[in-house]
Amino acid sequence: MLEYLDADGGSGSSRRLFFSTPTQLTVSGQLHLEAMINGLGNVYTFGPTFRAEHSRTIRHLAEFYMVEAEMAFVDNLHAVMENAESCLKYAIERLLCENHHLLKYLWKVAKDGVHLDAKQMRTVLESDFVRLSFAEAIGVLNSDDPSLKLNMRSALKREHELALTEKFKLPVFVYNYPVGQKAFYARQNDSVSKTCASFDLLVPRVSELAGGSLREDRLDKLESRMREVMDEDAMSALDWYLDLRRFGSIPHGGYGIGFERFLLWISGSSNIRNTIPFPRYIDSCPM
C-alpha cells in the first residue's frame, strides 16, 4: 500500500494512506489500454510492472518492463499473434543492423553453454513462428515422451515449453488454452472444448516471452467468469472495467512482451538480473 508519514515535528507522526484507500502496484497496463481503444484505436504502452512472485529463477524479477499493445476491431487471435511476431522481428532486425557489434560481444562472453550468432537470429527473422493449439502441443509432447501422459487438464511446465522450442528450433506460439489456465478477461471460444482465445509465445532457453488474448467483450460472459475467480469486493473495484462492456464494446485483443526476457533471449545472458540496472526480486530491494 502507498503510504506517507504525516509528521508534525513531534511525537504525533503517523502513517496515512496516500490515496485515502488501499492501492497496489500495477501488474499490467492492459485494462487501462482497453479503456483507451474506443477513442484512439490501436494503442500501446511501455513501462514498469510488478509481480509478487516467490521465485529466484534466472527469468523472474519482481519489477520489470513490458511492451503492451491493444488492438481495436480485431476478432481473430491469429491477427494478434501476427502483430506480436512482427513486433519482435522488427526489434531483432534493428538490433542486427544497428548494434551487431554489441551483440557479437555479448554472444562471445555468454556462459552456460549458450551459443548464439547472427545466423540463428536471421533464421528467426526469415521463418514463420510455429503455431500450435494447446491440444496440438499436448499431442506433440506426448508423442515425443509417452510417459508424460498430458491432457487438457494439464498445465505446461517450463520443461515442456522448452521441449517444444528445442524440437522446432524456433519461437513457438501455443494458443487456445483451457479457460481455467488464463485470466478472466480472455475471450471464451464458442466451442465445447472450454478453451479461450489466448496464447503464450515461447522462445528457446527462456520459455515464455509474451502472452496475449482476445478480450471478452460480452458482458454476461465476462461477469460470469469474474464471479468464478474473485470476490464481490474485487468485482466492485473493477466495475469501471465492466462499464466498458455495459455501454457498448468492440472486438479487441492484445499482448504483452517482457522486455528483460527479450534481452535475456537475444543477448545470451545467463540471468535476467543482468538485463536491468537495478534488479529487484523477492527478499532483495537494495535501492
PDB file of C-alpha atoms in Angstrom:
ATOM      1  CA  MET A   1       0.000   0.000   0.000  1.00  0.00           C
ATOM      2  CA  LEU A   2       1.226   3.524  -0.767  1.00  0.00           C
ATOM      3  CA  GLU A   3       1.617   5.464   2.466  1.00  0.00           C
ATOM      4  CA  TYR A   4       3.231   8.673   3.630  1.00  0.00           C
ATOM      5  CA  LEU A   5       4.465   9.895   7.011  1.00  0.00           C
ATOM      6  CA  ASP A   6       2.195  12.578   8.418  1.00  0.00           C
ATOM      7  CA  ALA A   7       4.683  14.350  10.682  1.00  0.00           C
ATOM      8  CA  ASP A   8       4.011  17.335  12.922  1.00  0.00           C
ATOM      9  CA  GLY A   9       7.559  17.648  14.196  1.00  0.00           C
ATOM     10  CA  GLY A  10       6.699  15.988  17.489  1.00  0.00           C
ATOM     11  CA  SER A  11       5.763  12.550  18.667  1.00  0.00           C
ATOM     12  CA  GLY A  12       2.448  12.526  16.811  1.00  0.00           C
ATOM     13  CA  SER A  13       3.815  11.254  13.497  1.00  0.00           C
ATOM     14  CA  SER A  14       1.673   8.599  11.839  1.00  0.00           C
ATOM     15  CA  ARG A  15       1.421   6.729   8.589  1.00  0.00           C
ATOM     16  CA  ARG A  16      -1.501   7.598   6.318  1.00  0.00           C
ATOM     17  CA  LEU A  17      -2.766   6.208   3.054  1.00  0.00           C
ATOM     18  CA  PHE A  18      -1.597   8.490   0.254  1.00  0.00           C
ATOM     19  CA  PHE A  19      -4.712   7.934  -1.876  1.00  0.00           C
ATOM     20  CA  SER A  20      -7.082   7.569   1.118  1.00  0.00           C
ATOM     21  CA  THR A  21      -7.736   3.987   0.087  1.00  0.00           C
ATOM     22  CA  PRO A  22      -5.558   0.877  -0.247  1.00  0.00           C
ATOM     23  CA  THR A  23      -3.808   0.763  -3.633  1.00  0.00           C
ATOM     24  CA  GLN A  24      -1.470  -1.702  -5.306  1.00  0.00           C
ATOM     25  CA  LEU A  25       1.388  -1.569  -7.777  1.00  0.00           C
ATOM     26  CA  THR A  26       0.286  -2.450 -11.277  1.00  0.00           C
ATOM     27  CA  VAL A  27       0.864  -5.887 -12.762  1.00  0.00           C
ATOM     28  CA  SER A  28      -0.096  -4.622 -16.227  1.00  0.00           C
ATOM     29  CA  GLY A  29      -1.343  -1.577 -18.093  1.00  0.00           C
ATOM     30  CA  GLN A  30      -3.695  -3.715 -20.183  1.00  0.00           C
ATOM     31  CA  LEU A  31      -7.024  -2.882 -18.546  1.00  0.00           C
ATOM     32  CA  HIS A  32      -6.382   0.831 -18.943  1.00  0.00           C
ATOM     33  CA  LEU A  33      -5.373   0.336 -22.569  1.00  0.00           C
ATOM     34  CA  GLU A  34      -8.721  -1.353 -23.117  1.00  0.00           C
ATOM     35  CA  ALA A  35     -10.390   1.837 -21.906  1.00  0.00           C
ATOM     36  CA  MET A  36      -8.478   3.865 -24.492  1.00  0.00           C
ATOM     37  CA  ILE A  37      -9.014   1.864 -27.686  1.00  0.00           C
ATOM     38  CA  ASN A  38     -12.591   3.085 -28.158  1.00  0.00           C
ATOM     39  CA  GLY A  39     -11.398   6.624 -28.703  1.00  0.00           C
ATOM     40  CA  LEU A  40      -7.855   6.134 -30.004  1.00  0.00           C
ATOM     41  CA  GLY A  41      -7.857   2.829 -31.885  1.00  0.00           C
ATOM     42  CA  ASN A  42      -4.675   0.788 -31.599  1.00  0.00           C
ATOM     43  CA  VAL A  43      -2.612   1.789 -28.555  1.00  0.00           C
ATOM     44  CA  TYR A  44       0.474   0.628 -26.678  1.00  0.00           C
ATOM     45  CA  THR A  45       2.444   1.352 -23.552  1.00  0.00           C
ATOM     46  CA  PHE A  46       5.966   0.685 -22.322  1.00  0.00           C
ATOM     47  CA  GLY A  47       6.517   0.893 -18.613  1.00  0.00           C
ATOM     48  CA  PRO A  48       7.310  -0.841 -15.330  1.00  0.00           C
ATOM     49  CA  THR A  49       5.157  -3.640 -13.956  1.00  0.00           C
ATOM     50  CA  PHE A  50       5.340  -5.574 -10.719  1.00  0.00           C
ATOM     51  CA  ARG A  51       4.771  -9.202  -9.737  1.00  0.00           C
ATOM     52  CA  ALA A  52       4.983 -10.641  -6.214  1.00  0.00           C
ATOM     53  CA  GLU A  53       6.296 -13.996  -7.381  1.00  0.00           C
ATOM     54  CA  HIS A  54       8.197 -16.124  -4.876  1.00  0.00           C
ATOM     55  CA  SER A  55      10.808 -17.082  -7.417  1.00  0.00           C
ATOM     56  CA  ARG A  56      14.539 -16.669  -7.773  1.00  0.00           C
ATOM     57  CA  THR A  57      14.963 -18.262 -11.185  1.00  0.00           C
ATOM     58  CA  ILE A  58      17.101 -16.852 -13.987  1.00  0.00           C
ATOM     59  CA  ARG A  59      13.980 -15.417 -15.650  1.00  0.00           C
ATOM     60  CA  HIS A  60      11.999 -13.797 -12.815  1.00  0.00           C
ATOM     61  CA  LEU A  61      12.020 -10.256 -11.450  1.00  0.00           C
ATOM     62  CA  ALA A  62       9.626  -8.504  -9.079  1.00  0.00           C
ATOM     63  CA  GLU A  63       9.914  -5.301 -11.155  1.00  0.00           C
ATOM     64  CA  PHE A  64      10.324  -5.386 -14.912  1.00  0.00           C
ATOM     65  CA  TYR A  65       9.277  -3.545 -18.049  1.00  0.00           C
ATOM     66  CA  MET A  66       6.612  -4.588 -20.511  1.00  0.00           C
ATOM     67  CA  VAL A  67       5.695  -3.590 -24.036  1.00  0.00           C
ATOM     68  CA  GLU A  68       1.916  -3.895 -24.129  1.00  0.00           C
ATOM     69  CA  ALA A  69      -0.259  -3.412 -27.196  1.00  0.00           C
ATOM     70  CA  GLU A  70      -4.034  -3.353 -27.554  1.00  0.00           C
ATOM     71  CA  MET A  71      -5.701  -3.676 -30.944  1.00  0.00           C
ATOM     72  CA  ALA A  72      -9.199  -2.380 -31.762  1.00  0.00           C
ATOM     73  CA  PHE A  73     -11.657  -4.159 -34.062  1.00  0.00           C
ATOM     74  CA  VAL A  74      -9.836  -7.478 -34.079  1.00  0.00           C
ATOM     75  CA  ASP A  75     -11.753 -10.727 -33.670  1.00  0.00           C
ATOM     76  CA  ASN A  76      -9.109 -13.221 -34.801  1.00  0.00           C
ATOM     77  CA  LEU A  77      -6.441 -14.423 -32.382  1.00  0.00           C
ATOM     78  CA  HIS A  78      -4.047 -15.135 -35.227  1.00  0.00           C
ATOM     79  CA  ALA A  79      -4.056 -11.429 -36.108  1.00  0.00           C
ATOM     80  CA  VAL A  80      -2.876 -10.629 -32.573  1.00  0.00           C
ATOM     81  CA  MET A  81      -0.162 -13.284 -32.782  1.00  0.00           C
ATOM     82  CA  GLU A  82       0.919 -11.919 -36.178  1.00  0.00           C
ATOM     83  CA  ASN A  83       1.278  -8.444 -34.690  1.00  0.00           C
ATOM     84  CA  ALA A  84       3.375  -9.733 -31.766  1.00  0.00           C
ATOM     85  CA  GLU A  85       5.580 -11.720 -34.146  1.00  0.00           C
ATOM     86  CA  SER A  86       6.103  -8.674 -36.375  1.00  0.00           C
ATOM     87  CA  CYS A  87       6.972  -6.520 -33.364  1.00  0.00           C
ATOM     88  CA  LEU A  88       9.675  -8.932 -32.198  1.00  0.00           C
ATOM     89  CA  LYS A  89      11.105  -9.447 -35.674  1.00  0.00           C
ATOM     90  CA  TYR A  90      11.358  -5.692 -36.166  1.00  0.00           C
ATOM     91  CA  ALA A  91      13.261  -5.312 -32.883  1.00  0.00           C
ATOM     92  CA  ILE A  92      15.635  -8.158 -33.769  1.00  0.00           C
ATOM     93  CA  GLU A  93      16.257  -6.779 -37.251  1.00  0.00           C
ATOM     94  CA  ARG A  94      17.085  -3.298 -35.947  1.00  0.00           C
ATOM     95  CA  LEU A  95      19.478  -4.761 -33.366  1.00  0.00           C
ATOM     96  CA  LEU A  96      21.251  -6.832 -36.016  1.00  0.00           C
ATOM     97  CA  CYS A  97      21.549  -3.822 -38.310  1.00  0.00           C
ATOM     98  CA  GLU A  98      22.489  -1.136 -35.819  1.00  0.00           C
ATOM     99  CA  ASN A  99      24.132  -2.966 -32.894  1.00  0.00           C
ATOM    100  CA  HIS A 100      25.575  -6.120 -34.394  1.00  0.00           C
ATOM    101  CA  HIS A 101      28.994  -5.477 -32.863  1.00  0.00           C
ATOM    102  CA  LEU A 102      27.491  -5.299 -29.376  1.00  0.00           C
ATOM    103  CA  LEU A 103      25.501  -8.478 -29.913  1.00  0.00           C
ATOM    104  CA  LYS A 104      28.629 -10.257 -31.135  1.00  0.00           C
ATOM    105  CA  TYR A 105      30.418  -9.256 -27.942  1.00  0.00           C
ATOM    106  CA  LEU A 106      27.529 -10.444 -25.746  1.00  0.00           C
ATOM    107  CA  TRP A 107      27.365 -13.755 -27.604  1.00  0.00           C
ATOM    108  CA  LYS A 108      31.127 -14.168 -27.231  1.00  0.00           C
ATOM    109  CA  VAL A 109      31.053 -13.768 -23.442  1.00  0.00           C
ATOM    110  CA  ALA A 110      27.839 -15.762 -22.945  1.00  0.00           C
ATOM    111  CA  LYS A 111      28.109 -18.555 -20.368  1.00  0.00           C
ATOM    112  CA  ASP A 112      26.362 -21.826 -19.513  1.00  0.00           C
ATOM    113  CA  GLY A 113      26.893 -23.321 -22.933  1.00  0.00           C
ATOM    114  CA  VAL A 114      24.900 -20.666 -24.772  1.00  0.00           C
ATOM    115  CA  HIS A 115      25.865 -20.448 -28.434  1.00  0.00           C
ATOM    116  CA  LEU A 116      24.171 -17.656 -30.364  1.00  0.00           C
ATOM    117  CA  ASP A 117      25.135 -16.000 -33.630  1.00  0.00           C
ATOM    118  CA  ALA A 118      23.696 -13.822 -36.375  1.00  0.00           C
ATOM    119  CA  LYS A 119      22.803 -16.862 -38.492  1.00  0.00           C
ATOM    120  CA  GLN A 120      20.445 -18.149 -35.793  1.00  0.00           C
ATOM    121  CA  MET A 121      18.799 -14.766 -35.448  1.00  0.00           C
ATOM    122  CA  ARG A 122      18.458 -14.474 -39.228  1.00  0.00           C
ATOM    123  CA  THR A 123      16.723 -17.850 -39.230  1.00  0.00           C
ATOM    124  CA  VAL A 124      14.235 -16.468 -36.700  1.00  0.00           C
ATOM    125  CA  LEU A 125      13.631 -13.438 -38.920  1.00  0.00           C
ATOM    126  CA  GLU A 126      13.155 -15.460 -42.092  1.00  0.00           C
ATOM    127  CA  SER A 127      10.929 -18.157 -40.594  1.00  0.00           C
ATOM    128  CA  ASP A 128       7.307 -18.164 -39.539  1.00  0.00           C
ATOM    129  CA  PHE A 129       6.951 -18.761 -35.833  1.00  0.00           C
ATOM    130  CA  VAL A 130       5.450 -22.158 -35.085  1.00  0.00           C
ATOM    131  CA  ARG A 131       1.778 -22.111 -34.052  1.00  0.00           C
ATOM    132  CA  LEU A 132       0.257 -24.970 -32.066  1.00  0.00           C
ATOM    133  CA  SER A 133      -3.064 -25.109 -30.302  1.00  0.00           C
ATOM    134  CA  PHE A 134      -2.818 -26.250 -26.688  1.00  0.00           C
ATOM    135  CA  ALA A 135      -4.289 -29.592 -27.724  1.00  0.00           C
ATOM    136  CA  GLU A 136      -1.718 -29.929 -30.515  1.00  0.00           C
ATOM    137  CA  ALA A 137       1.126 -29.026 -28.160  1.00  0.00           C
ATOM    138  CA  ILE A 138      -0.037 -31.712 -25.708  1.00  0.00           C
ATOM    139  CA  GLY A 139      -0.116 -34.192 -28.597  1.00  0.00           C
ATOM    140  CA  VAL A 140       3.428 -33.316 -29.709  1.00  0.00           C
ATOM    141  CA  LEU A 141       4.813 -33.655 -26.185  1.00  0.00           C
ATOM    142  CA  ASN A 142       3.060 -36.958 -25.531  1.00  0.00           C
ATOM    143  CA  SER A 143       4.249 -38.296 -28.869  1.00  0.00           C
ATOM    144  CA  ASP A 144       7.862 -37.443 -28.063  1.00  0.00           C
ATOM    145  CA  ASP A 145       7.603 -38.746 -24.497  1.00  0.00           C
ATOM    146  CA  PRO A 146       4.622 -41.096 -23.888  1.00  0.00           C
ATOM    147  CA  SER A 147       5.429 -41.238 -20.176  1.00  0.00           C
ATOM    148  CA  LEU A 148       4.195 -37.645 -19.767  1.00  0.00           C
ATOM    149  CA  LYS A 149       0.517 -38.559 -20.264  1.00  0.00           C
ATOM    150  CA  LEU A 150      -0.514 -34.904 -20.555  1.00  0.00           C
ATOM    151  CA  ASN A 151      -4.136 -33.948 -21.199  1.00  0.00           C
ATOM    152  CA  MET A 152      -6.313 -30.842 -21.466  1.00  0.00           C
ATOM    153  CA  ARG A 153      -6.336 -30.512 -17.671  1.00  0.00           C
ATOM    154  CA  SER A 154      -2.544 -30.467 -17.502  1.00  0.00           C
ATOM    155  CA  ALA A 155      -0.511 -27.289 -17.124  1.00  0.00           C
ATOM    156  CA  LEU A 156       2.532 -26.881 -19.328  1.00  0.00           C
ATOM    157  CA  LYS A 157       5.620 -26.684 -17.141  1.00  0.00           C
ATOM    158  CA  ARG A 158       8.772 -24.855 -18.164  1.00  0.00           C
ATOM    159  CA  GLU A 159      10.441 -28.096 -19.222  1.00  0.00           C
ATOM    160  CA  HIS A 160       7.500 -28.810 -21.533  1.00  0.00           C
ATOM    161  CA  GLU A 161       7.725 -25.336 -23.052  1.00  0.00           C
ATOM    162  CA  LEU A 162      11.463 -25.639 -23.617  1.00  0.00           C
ATOM    163  CA  ALA A 163      10.978 -29.083 -25.165  1.00  0.00           C
ATOM    164  CA  LEU A 164       8.709 -27.509 -27.789  1.00  0.00           C
ATOM    165  CA  THR A 165      11.217 -24.762 -28.656  1.00  0.00           C
ATOM    166  CA  GLU A 166      14.033 -27.318 -28.769  1.00  0.00           C
ATOM    167  CA  LYS A 167      12.052 -29.544 -31.111  1.00  0.00           C
ATOM    168  CA  PHE A 168      11.263 -26.797 -33.613  1.00  0.00           C
ATOM    169  CA  LYS A 169      14.382 -24.627 -33.057  1.00  0.00           C
ATOM    170  CA  LEU A 170      12.135 -21.578 -33.347  1.00  0.00           C
ATOM    171  CA  PRO A 171       9.784 -19.467 -31.248  1.00  0.00           C
ATOM    172  CA  VAL A 172       6.509 -21.304 -30.685  1.00  0.00           C
ATOM    173  CA  PHE A 173       3.027 -19.871 -30.182  1.00  0.00           C
ATOM    174  CA  VAL A 174       0.779 -22.079 -28.058  1.00  0.00           C
ATOM    175  CA  TYR A 175      -2.818 -20.876 -28.244  1.00  0.00           C
ATOM    176  CA  ASN A 176      -6.381 -21.752 -27.184  1.00  0.00           C
ATOM    177  CA  TYR A 177      -5.518 -22.621 -23.607  1.00  0.00           C
ATOM    178  CA  PRO A 178      -8.116 -24.120 -21.248  1.00  0.00           C
ATOM    179  CA  VAL A 179     -10.241 -21.353 -19.733  1.00  0.00           C
ATOM    180  CA  GLY A 180      -9.109 -22.166 -16.191  1.00  0.00           C
ATOM    181  CA  GLN A 181      -5.444 -21.560 -17.033  1.00  0.00           C
ATOM    182  CA  LYS A 182      -5.854 -17.982 -18.220  1.00  0.00           C
ATOM    183  CA  ALA A 183      -7.053 -14.663 -16.827  1.00  0.00           C
ATOM    184  CA  PHE A 184     -10.728 -13.740 -16.507  1.00  0.00           C
ATOM    185  CA  TYR A 185     -10.595 -11.280 -19.408  1.00  0.00           C
ATOM    186  CA  ALA A 186      -9.579 -13.836 -22.079  1.00  0.00           C
ATOM    187  CA  ARG A 187     -12.428 -14.385 -24.525  1.00  0.00           C
ATOM    188  CA  GLN A 188     -14.013 -17.806 -24.276  1.00  0.00           C
ATOM    189  CA  ASN A 189     -14.145 -19.748 -27.506  1.00  0.00           C
ATOM    190  CA  ASP A 190     -17.570 -20.685 -28.811  1.00  0.00           C
ATOM    191  CA  SER A 191     -16.975 -24.404 -28.519  1.00  0.00           C
ATOM    192  CA  VAL A 192     -17.462 -27.331 -26.185  1.00  0.00           C
ATOM    193  CA  SER A 193     -13.717 -27.540 -25.549  1.00  0.00           C
ATOM    194  CA  LYS A 194     -13.818 -24.955 -22.723  1.00  0.00           C
ATOM    195  CA  THR A 195     -10.857 -23.079 -24.168  1.00  0.00           C
ATOM    196  CA  CYS A 196     -10.220 -19.375 -24.537  1.00  0.00           C
ATOM    197  CA  ALA A 197      -8.661 -17.290 -27.305  1.00  0.00           C
ATOM    198  CA  SER A 198      -5.305 -16.794 -25.599  1.00  0.00           C
ATOM    199  CA  PHE A 199      -1.665 -17.513 -26.351  1.00  0.00           C
ATOM    200  CA  ASP A 200       1.823 -17.730 -24.914  1.00  0.00           C
ATOM    201  CA  LEU A 201       4.889 -17.171 -27.071  1.00  0.00           C
ATOM    202  CA  LEU A 202       7.732 -19.499 -26.110  1.00  0.00           C
ATOM    203  CA  VAL A 203      11.345 -18.898 -27.112  1.00  0.00           C
ATOM    204  CA  PRO A 204      14.436 -21.098 -26.733  1.00  0.00           C
ATOM    205  CA  ARG A 205      16.184 -21.130 -23.338  1.00  0.00           C
ATOM    206  CA  VAL A 206      13.777 -18.581 -21.820  1.00  0.00           C
ATOM    207  CA  SER A 207      10.353 -20.216 -22.413  1.00  0.00           C
ATOM    208  CA  GLU A 208       7.509 -17.680 -22.068  1.00  0.00           C
ATOM    209  CA  LEU A 209       8.375 -14.324 -23.621  1.00  0.00           C
ATOM    210  CA  ALA A 210       4.943 -12.899 -24.417  1.00  0.00           C
ATOM    211  CA  GLY A 211       1.310 -13.577 -23.694  1.00  0.00           C
ATOM    212  CA  GLY A 212      -1.917 -12.276 -25.136  1.00  0.00           C
ATOM    213  CA  SER A 213      -5.539 -12.908 -25.940  1.00  0.00           C
ATOM    214  CA  LEU A 214      -8.707 -11.663 -27.461  1.00  0.00           C
ATOM    215  CA  ARG A 215     -10.579  -9.834 -24.712  1.00  0.00           C
ATOM    216  CA  GLU A 216     -14.009 -10.913 -23.551  1.00  0.00           C
ATOM    217  CA  ASP A 217     -16.337  -8.254 -24.952  1.00  0.00           C
ATOM    218  CA  ARG A 218     -19.601  -9.983 -23.970  1.00  0.00           C
ATOM    219  CA  LEU A 219     -20.819  -8.575 -20.644  1.00  0.00           C
ATOM    220  CA  ASP A 220     -22.606 -11.716 -19.458  1.00  0.00           C
ATOM    221  CA  LYS A 221     -19.617 -13.965 -20.162  1.00  0.00           C
ATOM    222  CA  LEU A 222     -17.209 -11.536 -18.503  1.00  0.00           C
ATOM    223  CA  GLU A 223     -19.327 -11.125 -15.364  1.00  0.00           C
ATOM    224  CA  SER A 224     -19.795 -14.874 -15.053  1.00  0.00           C
ATOM    225  CA  ARG A 225     -16.065 -15.547 -15.349  1.00  0.00           C
ATOM    226  CA  MET A 226     -15.188 -12.802 -12.858  1.00  0.00           C
ATOM    227  CA  ARG A 227     -17.564 -14.301 -10.292  1.00  0.00           C
ATOM    228  CA  GLU A 228     -15.741 -17.606 -10.664  1.00  0.00           C
ATOM    229  CA  VAL A 229     -12.322 -16.180  -9.777  1.00  0.00           C
ATOM    230  CA  MET A 230     -12.877 -13.164  -7.476  1.00  0.00           C
ATOM    231  CA  ASP A 231     -14.990 -11.961  -4.585  1.00  0.00           C
ATOM    232  CA  GLU A 232     -17.538  -9.141  -4.582  1.00  0.00           C
ATOM    233  CA  ASP A 233     -15.049  -6.540  -3.327  1.00  0.00           C
ATOM    234  CA  ALA A 234     -12.689  -7.283  -6.219  1.00  0.00           C
ATOM    235  CA  MET A 235     -15.559  -7.159  -8.698  1.00  0.00           C
ATOM    236  CA  SER A 236     -16.699  -3.847  -7.269  1.00  0.00           C
ATOM    237  CA  ALA A 237     -13.218  -2.386  -7.769  1.00  0.00           C
ATOM    238  CA  LEU A 238     -13.410  -3.435 -11.428  1.00  0.00           C
ATOM    239  CA  ASP A 239     -16.906  -2.058 -12.049  1.00  0.00           C
ATOM    240  CA  TRP A 240     -15.388   0.564 -14.348  1.00  0.00           C
ATOM    241  CA  TYR A 241     -13.991  -2.274 -16.454  1.00  0.00           C
ATOM    242  CA  LEU A 242     -17.439  -3.824 -16.754  1.00  0.00           C
ATOM    243  CA  ASP A 243     -18.765  -0.411 -17.831  1.00  0.00           C
ATOM    244  CA  LEU A 244     -16.595  -0.736 -20.939  1.00  0.00           C
ATOM    245  CA  ARG A 245     -18.954  -3.563 -21.925  1.00  0.00           C
ATOM    246  CA  ARG A 246     -22.212  -2.265 -20.453  1.00  0.00           C
ATOM    247  CA  PHE A 247     -22.251   0.828 -22.624  1.00  0.00           C
ATOM    248  CA  GLY A 248     -21.034  -0.736 -25.853  1.00  0.00           C
ATOM    249  CA  SER A 249     -17.830  -2.540 -26.733  1.00  0.00           C
ATOM    250  CA  ILE A 250     -15.883  -3.595 -29.786  1.00  0.00           C
ATOM    251  CA  PRO A 251     -13.963  -6.770 -30.586  1.00  0.00           C
ATOM    252  CA  HIS A 252     -10.396  -6.262 -29.407  1.00  0.00           C
ATOM    253  CA  GLY A 253      -7.281  -8.058 -28.266  1.00  0.00           C
ATOM    254  CA  GLY A 254      -3.698  -7.503 -27.290  1.00  0.00           C
ATOM    255  CA  TYR A 255      -0.494  -8.819 -25.796  1.00  0.00           C
ATOM    256  CA  GLY A 256       2.429  -8.030 -23.524  1.00  0.00           C
ATOM    257  CA  ILE A 257       6.128  -8.698 -24.165  1.00  0.00           C
ATOM    258  CA  GLY A 258       8.540  -8.883 -21.250  1.00  0.00           C
ATOM    259  CA  PHE A 259      11.357  -6.508 -22.196  1.00  0.00           C
ATOM    260  CA  GLU A 260      14.022  -8.014 -19.933  1.00  0.00           C
ATOM    261  CA  ARG A 261      13.105 -11.514 -21.087  1.00  0.00           C
ATOM    262  CA  PHE A 262      13.572 -10.341 -24.666  1.00  0.00           C
ATOM    263  CA  LEU A 263      17.039  -9.061 -23.729  1.00  0.00           C
ATOM    264  CA  LEU A 264      17.766 -12.316 -21.887  1.00  0.00           C
ATOM    265  CA  TRP A 265      16.905 -14.290 -25.016  1.00  0.00           C
ATOM    266  CA  ILE A 266      18.719 -12.246 -27.644  1.00  0.00           C
ATOM    267  CA  SER A 267      21.815 -11.409 -25.580  1.00  0.00           C
ATOM    268  CA  GLY A 268      22.522 -14.946 -24.416  1.00  0.00           C
ATOM    269  CA  SER A 269      22.840 -13.732 -20.834  1.00  0.00           C
ATOM    270  CA  SER A 270      22.803 -16.339 -18.076  1.00  0.00           C
ATOM    271  CA  ASN A 271      20.417 -14.437 -15.780  1.00  0.00           C
ATOM    272  CA  ILE A 272      17.645 -11.878 -16.239  1.00  0.00           C
ATOM    273  CA  ARG A 273      19.180  -9.808 -13.435  1.00  0.00           C
ATOM    274  CA  ASN A 274      21.931  -8.886 -15.874  1.00  0.00           C
ATOM    275  CA  THR A 275      19.427  -7.154 -18.182  1.00  0.00           C
ATOM    276  CA  ILE A 276      18.230  -4.376 -15.874  1.00  0.00           C
ATOM    277  CA  PRO A 277      20.305  -1.782 -13.968  1.00  0.00           C
ATOM    278  CA  PHE A 278      18.737  -2.369 -10.549  1.00  0.00           C
ATOM    279  CA  PRO A 279      17.239  -5.873 -10.338  1.00  0.00           C
ATOM    280  CA  ARG A 280      14.571  -6.314  -7.671  1.00  0.00           C
ATOM    281  CA  TYR A 281      13.245  -9.703  -6.692  1.00  0.00           C
ATOM    282  CA  ILE A 282      11.952 -11.477  -3.613  1.00  0.00           C
ATOM    283  CA  ASP A 283      13.938 -10.588  -0.481  1.00  0.00           C
ATOM    284  CA  SER A 284      16.116  -8.167  -2.461  1.00  0.00           C
ATOM    285  CA  CYS A 285      15.361  -4.482  -2.994  1.00  0.00           C
ATOM    286  CA  PRO A 286      18.643  -2.759  -2.078  1.00  0.00           C
ATOM    287  CA  MET A 287      17.913   0.565  -3.771  1.00  0.00           C
TER     288      MET A 287
END
